[in-house]
Amino acid sequence: MGFKSKTIVLTVVRHGETDSNKTGVLQGQVNVPLSSTGQLQADRAGNHLEKCQFDCAFSSDLERAFQ
């Protein structure tokens, strides 16, 4: 029995900057929103990814991930 190889493409996107990130605070599961810079970063990431097709997607439930 032979095995067929399959290519898997994994795309990882981190949330944009928060005010806590700027000050060096690691917030973990604290629900803080994106800073204005982080919102711009998220918009740019969205523009870059809008034509990509995904079979499935996973996301954090924190506000900054949805932003």
PDB file of C-alpha atoms in Angstrom, residues 12-59:
ATOM      1  CA  VAL A  12      -0.843  31.991  11.264  1.00  0.00           C
ATOM      2  CA  VAL A  13      -1.856  35.576  11.950  1.00  0.00           C
ATOM      3  CA  ARG A  14      -1.248  37.315  15.248  1.00  0.00           C
ATOM      4  CA  HIS A  15      -3.527  40.071  16.455  1.00  0.00           C
ATOM      5  CA  GLY A  16      -2.339  43.646  16.010  1.00  0.00           C
ATOM      6  CA  GLU A  17      -0.716  45.813  18.643  1.00  0.00           C
ATOM      7  CA  THR A  18      -2.492  46.690  21.893  1.00  0.00           C
ATOM      8  CA  ASP A  19      -1.600  49.489  24.285  1.00  0.00           C
ATOM      9  CA  SER A  20      -0.384  46.792  26.677  1.00  0.00           C
ATOM     10  CA  ASN A  21       1.997  45.464  24.013  1.00  0.00           C
ATOM     11  CA  LYS A  22       3.522  48.936  23.635  1.00  0.00           C
ATOM     12  CA  THR A  23       4.318  49.089  27.362  1.00  0.00           C
ATOM     13  CA  GLY A  24       5.695  45.548  27.521  1.00  0.00           C
ATOM     14  CA  VAL A  25       2.772  44.027  29.445  1.00  0.00           C
ATOM     15  CA  LEU A  26       1.990  40.415  28.583  1.00  0.00           C
ATOM     16  CA  GLN A  27      -1.785  40.287  28.836  1.00  0.00           C
ATOM     17  CA  GLY A  28      -2.477  36.612  28.117  1.00  0.00           C
ATOM     18  CA  GLN A  29      -6.235  36.129  28.390  1.00  0.00           C
ATOM     19  CA  VAL A  30      -6.977  39.719  29.471  1.00  0.00           C
ATOM     20  CA  ASN A  31      -9.473  41.150  27.015  1.00  0.00           C
ATOM     21  CA  VAL A  32      -7.889  44.402  25.801  1.00  0.00           C
ATOM     22  CA  PRO A  33      -8.717  46.038  22.457  1.00  0.00           C
ATOM     23  CA  LEU A  34      -6.313  46.910  19.662  1.00  0.00           C
ATOM     24  CA  SER A  35      -4.565  50.261  19.680  1.00  0.00           C
ATOM     25  CA  SER A  36      -4.973  52.560  16.670  1.00  0.00           C
ATOM     26  CA  THR A  37      -1.738  51.080  15.282  1.00  0.00           C
ATOM     27  CA  GLY A  38      -3.080  47.582  15.931  1.00  0.00           C
ATOM     28  CA  GLN A  39      -6.305  48.387  14.089  1.00  0.00           C
ATOM     29  CA  LEU A  40      -4.273  49.571  11.091  1.00  0.00           C
ATOM     30  CA  GLN A  41      -2.219  46.363  11.247  1.00  0.00           C
ATOM     31  CA  ALA A  42      -5.426  44.280  11.360  1.00  0.00           C
ATOM     32  CA  ASP A  43      -6.872  46.170   8.388  1.00  0.00           C
ATOM     33  CA  ARG A  44      -3.698  45.547   6.394  1.00  0.00           C
ATOM     34  CA  ALA A  45      -3.685  41.859   7.306  1.00  0.00           C
ATOM     35  CA  GLY A  46      -7.336  41.609   6.251  1.00  0.00           C
ATOM     36  CA  ASN A  47      -6.578  43.240   2.904  1.00  0.00           C
ATOM     37  CA  HIS A  48      -3.707  40.832   2.358  1.00  0.00           C
ATOM     38  CA  LEU A  49      -5.788  37.760   3.245  1.00  0.00           C
ATOM     39  CA  GLU A  50      -9.128  38.691   1.661  1.00  0.00           C
ATOM     40  CA  LYS A  51      -8.487  36.672  -1.511  1.00  0.00           C
ATOM     41  CA  CYS A  52      -7.168  33.611   0.306  1.00  0.00           C
ATOM     42  CA  GLN A  53      -9.359  30.535   0.542  1.00  0.00           C
ATOM     43  CA  PHE A  54      -9.312  28.497   3.735  1.00  0.00           C
ATOM     44  CA  ASP A  55     -10.762  25.074   4.474  1.00  0.00           C
ATOM     45  CA  CYS A  56     -11.108  25.973   8.138  1.00  0.00           C
ATOM     46  CA  ALA A  57     -10.128  28.714  10.551  1.00  0.00           C
ATOM     47  CA  PHE A  58      -9.570  28.939  14.295  1.00  0.00           C
ATOM     48  CA  SER A  59      -9.522  32.095  16.374  1.00  0.00           C
TER      49      SER A  59
END
